[in-house]
Amino acid sequence: MIHGIKGVKDLLPEEAARWQVIEETARRLSFLYGYREIRVPIFESTELFARSIGASTDIVEKEMYTFQDRDGSSLTLRPEATAGVARAYIEHNLGASATAQKFFYLGPMFRHERPQAGRLRQFHQYGVESFGSASPLADVEVVSLLWRVLSELHLPGLTLEINSLGDVADRPAYKGVLLDFLKRQEEQLCQNCRRRMGTNPLRVLDCKVPTCKAATEEAPKLTDHLSLNSRQHFEEVLGGLKELGIPYLLNPRLVRGLDYYTLTTFEVTSQHLGAQNAVGAGGRYDGLVEALGGPKTPAIGFAVGIERASLVLPDSAVPSLGKMVFVAAFGQKGVPVGTRILHELRTLGVRSDSDYRATTLKAHLRQADRLGAVFVLIIGDDEAEKGQVILRNMTSKEQQDLPLSTAAQSVASRLSSV
Ligand code: ATP
Ligand code: MG
């Protein structure tokens, strides 16, 4: 037999029901905060990601699913959606609108990583992007929406960590200070981090290897090297979060894996997840739209990993399937009548089912029980001839006769009162 691909999961109905809760909450709250859905393609030209995410990031260096199209052009399955949304924003000239452009998206992303719990090769994200406002209030809105979604899902043990990377102008001076520090610690750093020192020293602070973490414990903090403007922006963001009662933790090491971030960066972790404990993360990316050839446009967004949210989503957050009615029809005359009743029930909006394989009442009732039916409508040849059906209440086991012509309607109204 042919197996699915490593790190690429099937979502069976029970898991899909959990996702629906997450997706429904994400859609509802995004809309509530003034964000509208955008759907961008799953593949784009490779250059879009290389240019936006940054050539010396893990994603671009080793995680992208890149392939050659038939005409020789290089295409890539999206590893994240911000680049695609920014491209669409530029391509459709959305910046010309007088209102701020705020989007949310849901969909699959692809990264060639080592599969483990909470880390897949095809995974899914819910995210938002807010274009056009440089105000710290936009940061506060985005962070508070993230916090609201995760809190409303009752995800346990959440912590919001926040940092400022300063703007691009603050970066070179800090990079120098950081490099001086890293050079003194080089012995302790992993191979990867030594390489990063030459390409992207900030990323060393994000390394998950324990010895690297320990070696950079005392590293100079970016937040101590912010310009006046950057510092003020950060303080206003923190002030805004306090105002809304959103608890946060300052984490000067939170640099995030993508090059396009500026100023505010944040991450929400759950202590109930294992090593891959980030549920959602994001930040400001004021330079991205311009870097992709669009007008200078401040922007900020986040992305939530749906798989990870689902891992910690409490069962109590998932609604039960809802009431259903089972039609048990048998016999040459009973079956066609049952088929009609089933159709009537569905027309009335009643969730209903039958089992076309069952030929005895006993077999039907067993299936009704397995499906958790509240009522069963029993129709054999006798009932069909008399123009009646038997209504069985699966909880009380009581049965009564109903006239066939009004049976569906009568069950529908009873259903709303059980
Ligand atoms: P991490 O440090 O956990 O690798 P990241 O910085 O690579 O995260 P982002 O690119 O910011 O993650 O993506 C946002 C969210 O998407 C993460 O917080 C996580 O919940 C989820 N995510 C990222 N990569 C994967 C993956 N390979 N499998 C499942 N979920 C993922
Ligand atoms: Mg990652």
Short mmCIF file of C-alpha atoms and ligand atoms in Angstrom, two decimals:
data_model
loop_
_atom_site.label_atom_id
_atom_site.label_comp_id
_atom_site.label_asym_id
_atom_site.label_seq_id
_atom_site.Cartn_x
_atom_site.Cartn_y
_atom_site.Cartn_z
CA MET A 1 0.00 0.00 0.00
CA ILE A 2 1.00 3.60 -0.46
CA HIS A 3 1.64 5.54 2.74
CA GLY A 4 1.23 9.23 3.45
CA ILE A 5 4.35 11.37 3.52
CA LYS A 6 6.46 11.74 6.66
CA GLY A 7 5.50 14.83 8.63
CA VAL A 8 2.25 15.23 6.68
CA LYS A 9 -0.81 14.26 8.68
CA ASP A 10 -4.33 13.14 7.90
CA LEU A 11 -7.01 14.85 9.90
CA LEU A 12 -9.62 12.29 10.86
CA PRO A 13 -13.11 13.52 11.80
CA GLU A 14 -12.51 13.64 15.54
CA GLU A 15 -9.44 15.82 15.13
CA ALA A 16 -11.17 17.87 12.43
CA ALA A 17 -13.91 18.70 14.95
CA ARG A 18 -11.24 20.20 17.22
CA TRP A 19 -9.89 22.25 14.34
CA GLN A 20 -13.34 23.55 13.51
CA VAL A 21 -13.57 25.06 16.99
CA ILE A 22 -10.22 26.79 16.53
CA GLU A 23 -11.03 27.98 13.03
CA GLU A 24 -14.51 29.18 13.96
CA THR A 25 -13.14 31.13 16.93
CA ALA A 26 -10.37 32.60 14.78
CA ARG A 27 -12.80 33.71 12.04
CA ARG A 28 -15.35 35.12 14.45
CA LEU A 29 -12.87 37.13 16.51
CA SER A 30 -10.86 38.34 13.52
CA PHE A 31 -14.05 39.65 11.98
CA LEU A 32 -15.02 41.23 15.32
CA TYR A 33 -11.72 43.15 15.35
CA GLY A 34 -12.22 44.43 11.79
CA TYR A 35 -10.13 41.87 9.89
CA ARG A 36 -11.40 40.27 6.68
CA GLU A 37 -10.39 37.01 5.14
CA ILE A 38 -7.76 36.85 2.43
CA ARG A 39 -6.77 33.68 0.58
CA VAL A 40 -3.44 33.68 -1.16
CA PRO A 41 -1.92 30.86 -3.22
CA ILE A 42 -0.15 27.89 -1.74
CA PHE A 43 2.77 28.29 -4.11
CA GLU A 44 4.59 31.39 -5.23
CA SER A 45 7.80 32.21 -6.99
CA THR A 46 10.78 31.19 -4.86
CA GLU A 47 12.19 34.68 -5.01
CA LEU A 48 9.26 36.08 -3.01
CA PHE A 49 10.20 34.01 0.04
CA ALA A 50 13.95 34.36 -0.40
CA ARG A 51 13.62 38.12 -0.53
CA SER A 52 11.14 38.58 2.29
CA ILE A 53 12.00 35.93 4.86
CA GLY A 54 15.72 36.48 4.37
CA ALA A 55 18.41 34.38 2.71
CA SER A 56 20.23 33.46 5.92
CA THR A 57 17.23 32.18 7.86
CA ASP A 58 16.53 28.52 8.66
CA ILE A 59 13.43 28.60 6.48
CA VAL A 60 15.15 29.80 3.34
CA GLU A 61 18.41 27.97 3.96
CA LYS A 62 17.01 24.52 4.46
CA GLU A 63 13.27 24.26 4.96
CA MET A 64 11.63 25.29 1.72
CA TYR A 65 9.88 22.92 -0.67
CA THR A 66 11.20 24.33 -3.89
CA PHE A 67 10.68 22.83 -7.32
CA GLN A 68 11.13 23.73 -10.91
CA ASP A 69 8.06 24.43 -13.00
CA ARG A 70 7.86 23.08 -16.54
CA ASP A 71 9.10 26.35 -17.97
CA GLY A 72 12.15 26.25 -15.71
CA SER A 73 11.00 28.89 -13.23
CA SER A 74 11.56 28.17 -9.55
CA LEU A 75 8.46 27.79 -7.37
CA THR A 76 8.10 27.21 -3.63
CA LEU A 77 5.29 25.88 -1.44
CA ARG A 78 4.62 28.69 1.01
CA PRO A 79 6.45 28.23 4.34
CA GLU A 80 4.34 31.05 5.81
CA ALA A 81 1.71 33.45 4.53
CA THR A 82 2.95 36.95 5.32
CA ALA A 83 5.08 37.16 2.18
CA GLY A 84 2.16 36.12 -0.03
CA VAL A 85 -0.25 38.52 1.66
CA ALA A 86 2.25 41.38 1.30
CA ARG A 87 2.71 40.50 -2.39
CA ALA A 88 -1.07 40.52 -2.91
CA TYR A 89 -1.33 43.83 -1.04
CA ILE A 90 1.17 45.37 -3.46
CA GLU A 91 -0.13 43.67 -6.59
CA HIS A 92 -3.73 44.78 -6.02
CA ASN A 93 -2.69 48.23 -4.91
CA LEU A 94 -4.62 47.80 -1.66
CA GLY A 95 -2.60 50.58 -0.07
CA ALA A 96 -4.55 53.04 -2.24
CA SER A 97 -7.60 52.45 -0.07
CA ALA A 98 -8.39 55.15 2.48
CA THR A 99 -8.96 52.58 5.22
CA ALA A 100 -6.34 50.47 6.96
CA GLN A 101 -6.12 47.05 5.33
CA LYS A 102 -6.52 44.27 7.84
CA PHE A 103 -6.62 40.62 6.82
CA PHE A 104 -6.78 37.19 8.34
CA TYR A 105 -6.01 33.84 6.75
CA LEU A 106 -6.21 30.15 7.49
CA GLY A 107 -4.40 27.46 5.59
CA PRO A 108 -1.55 25.01 5.11
CA MET A 109 2.15 25.91 5.20
CA PHE A 110 5.10 23.73 4.23
CA ARG A 111 8.53 23.44 5.80
CA HIS A 112 11.03 20.65 5.45
CA GLU A 113 11.79 20.22 9.15
CA ARG A 114 12.46 17.16 11.27
CA PRO A 115 8.97 15.90 12.13
CA GLN A 116 8.16 15.54 15.84
CA ALA A 117 5.28 16.35 18.17
CA GLY A 118 4.05 19.81 17.17
CA ARG A 119 6.43 20.04 14.22
CA LEU A 120 5.21 18.89 10.85
CA ARG A 121 6.13 19.36 7.22
CA GLN A 122 2.64 20.34 6.22
CA PHE A 123 1.17 22.34 9.06
CA HIS A 124 -1.55 24.94 9.30
CA GLN A 125 -1.70 28.49 10.47
CA TYR A 126 -4.29 31.07 11.35
CA GLY A 127 -2.83 34.53 11.08
CA VAL A 128 -3.59 38.21 10.69
CA GLU A 129 -1.80 41.05 8.93
CA SER A 130 -2.56 44.71 9.55
CA PHE A 131 -1.16 47.11 6.96
CA GLY A 132 -0.90 50.87 7.07
CA SER A 133 -0.58 51.86 10.69
CA ALA A 134 2.70 52.58 12.42
CA SER A 135 0.90 53.38 15.66
CA PRO A 136 1.70 51.32 18.76
CA LEU A 137 -2.07 50.98 19.05
CA ALA A 138 -1.98 48.69 16.01
CA ASP A 139 0.57 46.51 17.85
CA VAL A 140 -1.68 46.45 20.89
CA GLU A 141 -4.68 45.49 18.76
CA VAL A 142 -2.86 42.62 17.05
CA VAL A 143 -1.41 41.25 20.28
CA SER A 144 -4.74 41.59 22.06
CA LEU A 145 -6.53 39.73 19.25
CA LEU A 146 -3.99 36.91 19.50
CA TRP A 147 -4.44 36.80 23.26
CA ARG A 148 -8.23 36.91 22.95
CA VAL A 149 -8.35 34.00 20.48
CA LEU A 150 -6.07 31.77 22.55
CA SER A 151 -7.82 32.69 25.81
CA GLU A 152 -11.28 32.15 24.39
CA LEU A 153 -10.16 28.68 23.31
CA HIS A 154 -9.19 28.08 26.96
CA LEU A 155 -5.71 26.94 25.99
CA PRO A 156 -3.97 26.20 29.28
CA GLY A 157 -0.74 27.67 30.68
CA LEU A 158 -0.33 30.55 28.25
CA THR A 159 2.48 33.09 28.51
CA LEU A 160 2.87 36.13 26.27
CA GLU A 161 6.48 37.16 25.74
CA ILE A 162 7.36 40.40 24.06
CA ASN A 163 10.46 42.22 22.87
CA SER A 164 11.51 45.04 20.60
CA LEU A 165 14.06 44.54 17.84
CA GLY A 166 14.31 48.25 17.24
CA ASP A 167 14.13 49.59 13.73
CA VAL A 168 16.61 48.83 10.99
CA ALA A 169 18.73 51.82 11.95
CA ASP A 170 19.18 50.51 15.51
CA ARG A 171 20.37 47.14 14.29
CA PRO A 172 23.98 47.66 13.04
CA ALA A 173 25.25 49.19 16.27
CA TYR A 174 23.71 46.42 18.33
CA LYS A 175 24.97 43.74 15.96
CA GLY A 176 28.51 45.01 16.61
CA VAL A 177 28.09 44.89 20.38
CA LEU A 178 26.50 41.45 20.18
CA LEU A 179 29.24 40.09 17.90
CA ASP A 180 31.94 41.25 20.31
CA PHE A 181 30.15 39.35 23.05
CA LEU A 182 29.61 36.23 20.91
CA LYS A 183 33.26 36.12 19.91
CA ARG A 184 34.18 35.75 23.57
CA GLN A 185 31.71 32.85 23.90
CA GLU A 186 32.48 31.18 20.59
CA GLU A 187 33.91 28.02 22.21
CA GLN A 188 30.55 27.30 23.85
CA LEU A 189 28.43 27.82 20.75
CA CYS A 190 27.10 25.10 18.43
CA GLN A 191 28.37 24.78 14.86
CA ASN A 192 25.22 26.37 13.56
CA CYS A 193 25.55 29.41 15.81
CA ARG A 194 29.19 29.94 14.84
CA ARG A 195 28.03 30.09 11.27
CA ARG A 196 25.18 32.43 12.21
CA MET A 197 27.72 34.82 13.73
CA GLY A 198 28.89 35.51 10.21
CA THR A 199 25.48 35.63 8.56
CA ASN A 200 22.83 36.63 11.08
CA PRO A 201 24.20 37.04 14.63
CA LEU A 202 20.80 37.93 16.14
CA ARG A 203 19.63 34.41 15.38
CA VAL A 204 22.16 33.04 17.87
CA LEU A 205 19.89 34.41 20.62
CA ASP A 206 17.07 32.26 19.25
CA CYS A 207 19.07 29.00 19.26
CA LYS A 208 17.33 26.18 21.12
CA VAL A 209 20.55 24.25 21.98
CA PRO A 210 20.91 24.40 25.79
CA THR A 211 24.65 25.18 25.77
CA CYS A 212 24.04 28.08 23.38
CA LYS A 213 21.22 29.31 25.57
CA ALA A 214 23.50 29.23 28.61
CA ALA A 215 26.39 30.88 26.79
CA THR A 216 24.22 33.80 25.72
CA GLU A 217 22.47 34.24 29.06
CA GLU A 218 24.41 37.46 29.70
CA ALA A 219 24.36 38.73 26.13
CA PRO A 220 23.85 42.47 25.68
CA LYS A 221 20.16 43.25 25.27
CA LEU A 222 18.79 44.79 22.12
CA THR A 223 16.32 46.76 24.23
CA ASP A 224 19.29 48.55 25.84
CA HIS A 225 20.35 49.74 22.39
CA LEU A 226 17.13 51.19 21.05
CA SER A 227 16.83 54.66 19.58
CA LEU A 228 14.57 57.09 21.40
CA ASN A 229 11.76 56.52 18.91
CA SER A 230 11.97 52.74 19.10
CA ARG A 231 12.03 52.83 22.87
CA GLN A 232 9.02 55.11 22.98
CA HIS A 233 7.12 52.87 20.57
CA PHE A 234 7.87 49.85 22.74
CA GLU A 235 6.81 51.62 25.89
CA GLU A 236 3.52 52.66 24.36
CA VAL A 237 2.86 49.09 23.28
CA LEU A 238 3.54 47.82 26.79
CA GLY A 239 1.42 50.60 28.28
CA GLY A 240 -1.45 49.69 25.94
CA LEU A 241 -1.27 46.02 26.93
CA LYS A 242 -1.32 46.97 30.61
CA GLU A 243 -4.34 49.16 29.95
CA LEU A 244 -6.18 46.15 28.51
CA GLY A 245 -5.06 43.88 31.34
CA ILE A 246 -3.06 41.59 29.06
CA PRO A 247 -0.23 40.03 31.06
CA TYR A 248 3.17 39.89 29.35
CA LEU A 249 6.72 38.95 30.08
CA LEU A 250 9.68 40.87 28.64
CA ASN A 251 12.00 38.52 26.79
CA PRO A 252 15.05 40.32 25.40
CA ARG A 253 16.08 37.14 23.54
CA LEU A 254 12.96 36.92 21.44
CA VAL A 255 14.37 37.69 18.00
CA ARG A 256 12.18 35.45 15.82
CA GLY A 257 13.36 33.48 12.84
CA LEU A 258 12.49 35.82 10.01
CA ASP A 259 14.47 38.76 8.76
CA TYR A 260 11.62 41.11 8.09
CA TYR A 261 10.71 41.86 11.70
CA THR A 262 11.24 45.33 13.18
CA LEU A 263 10.29 46.84 16.54
CA THR A 264 7.71 44.73 18.38
CA THR A 265 8.05 40.93 18.34
CA PHE A 266 6.01 38.57 20.47
CA GLU A 267 5.30 34.94 21.07
CA VAL A 268 2.70 33.03 23.06
CA THR A 269 3.79 29.72 24.55
CA SER A 270 1.87 27.05 26.43
CA GLN A 271 3.61 25.22 29.24
CA HIS A 272 1.51 22.20 28.33
CA LEU A 273 3.30 21.78 25.02
CA GLY A 274 6.64 20.00 25.06
CA ALA A 275 9.78 21.29 23.39
CA GLN A 276 7.81 22.99 20.59
CA ASN A 277 5.96 25.23 22.98
CA ALA A 278 5.14 28.26 20.80
CA VAL A 279 1.46 28.37 19.90
CA GLY A 280 1.59 31.67 18.06
CA ALA A 281 4.01 34.43 17.29
CA GLY A 282 4.40 37.58 15.29
CA GLY A 283 5.76 41.03 15.03
CA ARG A 284 5.99 44.28 13.20
CA TYR A 285 7.50 44.28 9.71
CA ASP A 286 7.61 47.90 8.60
CA GLY A 287 10.19 47.27 5.87
CA LEU A 288 8.67 44.29 4.10
CA VAL A 289 6.23 45.89 1.66
CA GLU A 290 8.87 48.30 0.46
CA ALA A 291 11.47 45.54 0.17
CA LEU A 292 9.06 43.70 -2.12
CA GLY A 293 8.73 46.71 -4.39
CA GLY A 294 5.65 48.34 -2.88
CA PRO A 295 5.18 51.72 -1.21
CA LYS A 296 6.64 52.25 2.25
CA THR A 297 4.01 50.65 4.49
CA PRO A 298 4.12 49.89 8.19
CA ALA A 299 2.59 46.52 9.06
CA ILE A 300 2.23 44.00 11.84
CA GLY A 301 0.85 40.49 12.15
CA PHE A 302 0.94 37.12 13.85
CA ALA A 303 0.50 33.45 13.03
CA VAL A 304 -0.89 30.65 15.20
CA GLY A 305 -0.03 27.00 14.65
CA ILE A 306 -3.35 25.14 14.47
CA GLU A 307 -1.77 21.74 15.22
CA ARG A 308 -0.23 23.08 18.41
CA ALA A 309 -3.41 24.87 19.45
CA SER A 310 -5.30 21.62 18.91
CA LEU A 311 -2.77 19.67 21.00
CA VAL A 312 -3.64 21.72 24.09
CA LEU A 313 -7.28 22.54 23.31
CA PRO A 314 -9.32 21.16 26.23
CA ASP A 315 -11.91 18.52 25.25
CA SER A 316 -14.55 20.63 26.94
CA ALA A 317 -14.07 23.29 24.26
CA VAL A 318 -15.26 20.88 21.58
CA PRO A 319 -19.05 20.82 21.31
CA SER A 320 -20.76 17.44 21.11
CA LEU A 321 -22.07 16.40 17.74
CA GLY A 322 -25.62 17.56 18.39
CA LYS A 323 -28.87 15.68 18.43
CA MET A 324 -29.63 13.24 15.68
CA VAL A 325 -32.52 11.10 14.57
CA PHE A 326 -32.12 7.61 13.21
CA VAL A 327 -34.51 6.06 10.73
CA ALA A 328 -34.88 2.29 11.09
CA ALA A 329 -36.68 1.09 7.99
CA PHE A 330 -37.00 -2.50 6.89
CA GLY A 331 -39.18 -4.70 4.75
CA GLN A 332 -40.17 -4.20 1.16
CA LYS A 333 -42.78 -1.54 1.98
CA GLY A 334 -40.98 -0.06 4.97
CA VAL A 335 -37.71 0.86 3.26
CA PRO A 336 -39.11 3.27 0.62
CA VAL A 337 -41.23 5.00 3.29
CA GLY A 338 -38.16 5.31 5.52
CA THR A 339 -36.18 6.82 2.67
CA ARG A 340 -38.85 9.46 2.20
CA ILE A 341 -39.00 10.29 5.92
CA LEU A 342 -35.22 10.60 6.05
CA HIS A 343 -35.38 13.05 3.18
CA GLU A 344 -38.14 15.01 4.92
CA LEU A 345 -36.16 15.20 8.15
CA ARG A 346 -33.12 16.51 6.34
CA THR A 347 -35.23 19.02 4.47
CA LEU A 348 -36.44 20.27 7.83
CA GLY A 349 -32.84 20.67 8.94
CA VAL A 350 -32.82 17.72 11.33
CA ARG A 351 -29.51 15.87 11.46
CA SER A 352 -30.57 12.34 10.60
CA ASP A 353 -29.17 9.10 9.32
CA SER A 354 -29.96 5.49 8.61
CA ASP A 355 -27.97 2.34 7.91
CA TYR A 356 -28.70 0.88 4.51
CA ARG A 357 -27.05 -2.40 5.43
CA ALA A 358 -29.23 -3.21 8.46
CA THR A 359 -32.18 -5.52 7.76
CA THR A 360 -33.50 -6.18 11.26
CA LEU A 361 -34.80 -3.87 13.96
CA LYS A 362 -32.10 -5.11 16.32
CA ALA A 363 -29.32 -4.20 13.89
CA HIS A 364 -30.86 -0.78 13.31
CA LEU A 365 -31.15 -0.02 17.01
CA ARG A 366 -27.57 -1.03 17.60
CA GLN A 367 -26.39 1.43 14.96
CA ALA A 368 -28.69 4.15 16.31
CA ASP A 369 -27.10 3.64 19.70
CA ARG A 370 -23.56 3.85 18.28
CA LEU A 371 -24.41 7.08 16.49
CA GLY A 372 -25.89 8.55 19.67
CA ALA A 373 -29.36 9.06 18.20
CA VAL A 374 -31.92 10.71 20.48
CA PHE A 375 -34.92 9.35 18.60
CA VAL A 376 -35.44 6.43 16.26
CA LEU A 377 -38.28 6.28 13.77
CA ILE A 378 -39.18 2.66 13.18
CA ILE A 379 -40.94 1.72 9.95
CA GLY A 380 -41.58 -1.89 8.96
CA ASP A 381 -44.07 -3.23 6.44
CA ASP A 382 -46.91 -3.15 9.01
CA GLU A 383 -46.35 0.49 9.84
CA ALA A 384 -46.07 1.40 6.17
CA GLU A 385 -49.42 -0.25 5.48
CA LYS A 386 -51.12 1.48 8.42
CA GLY A 387 -49.63 4.86 7.53
CA GLN A 388 -47.84 5.02 10.86
CA VAL A 389 -44.35 5.07 12.29
CA ILE A 390 -43.09 4.18 15.75
CA LEU A 391 -41.17 6.87 17.57
CA ARG A 392 -38.66 5.48 20.05
CA ASN A 393 -37.03 7.72 22.62
CA MET A 394 -33.54 6.28 23.00
CA THR A 395 -33.09 7.62 26.52
CA SER A 396 -36.38 6.56 28.12
CA LYS A 397 -36.90 3.64 25.68
CA GLU A 398 -40.55 4.74 25.42
CA GLN A 399 -42.30 4.13 22.14
CA GLN A 400 -45.41 5.64 20.59
CA ASP A 401 -47.17 5.61 17.26
CA LEU A 402 -47.20 8.70 15.06
CA PRO A 403 -49.15 9.31 11.87
CA LEU A 404 -46.77 9.01 8.93
CA SER A 405 -47.80 12.23 7.24
CA THR A 406 -46.73 14.48 10.11
CA ALA A 407 -44.02 12.29 11.67
CA ALA A 408 -40.99 14.24 10.42
CA GLN A 409 -42.44 17.57 11.53
CA SER A 410 -43.43 16.17 14.89
CA VAL A 411 -39.94 14.73 15.54
CA ALA A 412 -38.36 18.02 14.53
CA SER A 413 -40.36 19.94 17.12
CA ARG A 414 -39.80 17.32 19.83
CA LEU A 415 -36.07 17.49 19.15
CA SER A 416 -35.92 21.12 20.13
CA SER A 417 -37.37 20.30 23.54
CA VAL A 418 -35.10 17.41 24.60
P1 ATP B 1 9.26 27.49 16.20
O1 ATP B 1 10.24 28.26 16.98
O2 ATP B 1 8.27 26.75 17.06
O3 ATP B 1 9.87 26.66 15.13
P2 ATP B 1 8.76 29.50 14.25
O4 ATP B 1 9.40 30.71 14.77
O5 ATP B 1 9.43 28.73 13.18
O6 ATP B 1 8.35 28.54 15.45
P3 ATP B 1 6.63 30.93 12.97
O7 ATP B 1 7.22 30.90 11.64
O8 ATP B 1 6.58 32.19 13.71
O9 ATP B 1 7.26 29.79 13.85
O10 ATP B 1 5.15 30.32 12.93
C1 ATP B 1 4.15 30.65 13.87
C2 ATP B 1 3.58 29.43 14.54
O11 ATP B 1 3.38 28.38 13.59
C3 ATP B 1 4.50 28.79 15.56
O12 ATP B 1 4.38 29.46 16.78
C4 ATP B 1 3.98 27.39 15.63
O13 ATP B 1 2.82 27.31 16.44
C5 ATP B 1 3.56 27.12 14.21
N1 ATP B 1 4.59 26.34 13.48
C6 ATP B 1 5.74 26.78 12.93
N2 ATP B 1 6.41 25.80 12.33
C7 ATP B 1 5.66 24.67 12.49
C8 ATP B 1 5.79 23.31 12.09
N3 ATP B 1 6.83 22.89 11.36
N4 ATP B 1 4.82 22.45 12.44
C9 ATP B 1 3.75 22.84 13.17
N5 ATP B 1 3.56 24.11 13.56
C10 ATP B 1 4.49 25.03 13.24
MG MG B 2 10.71 27.14 13.16
#
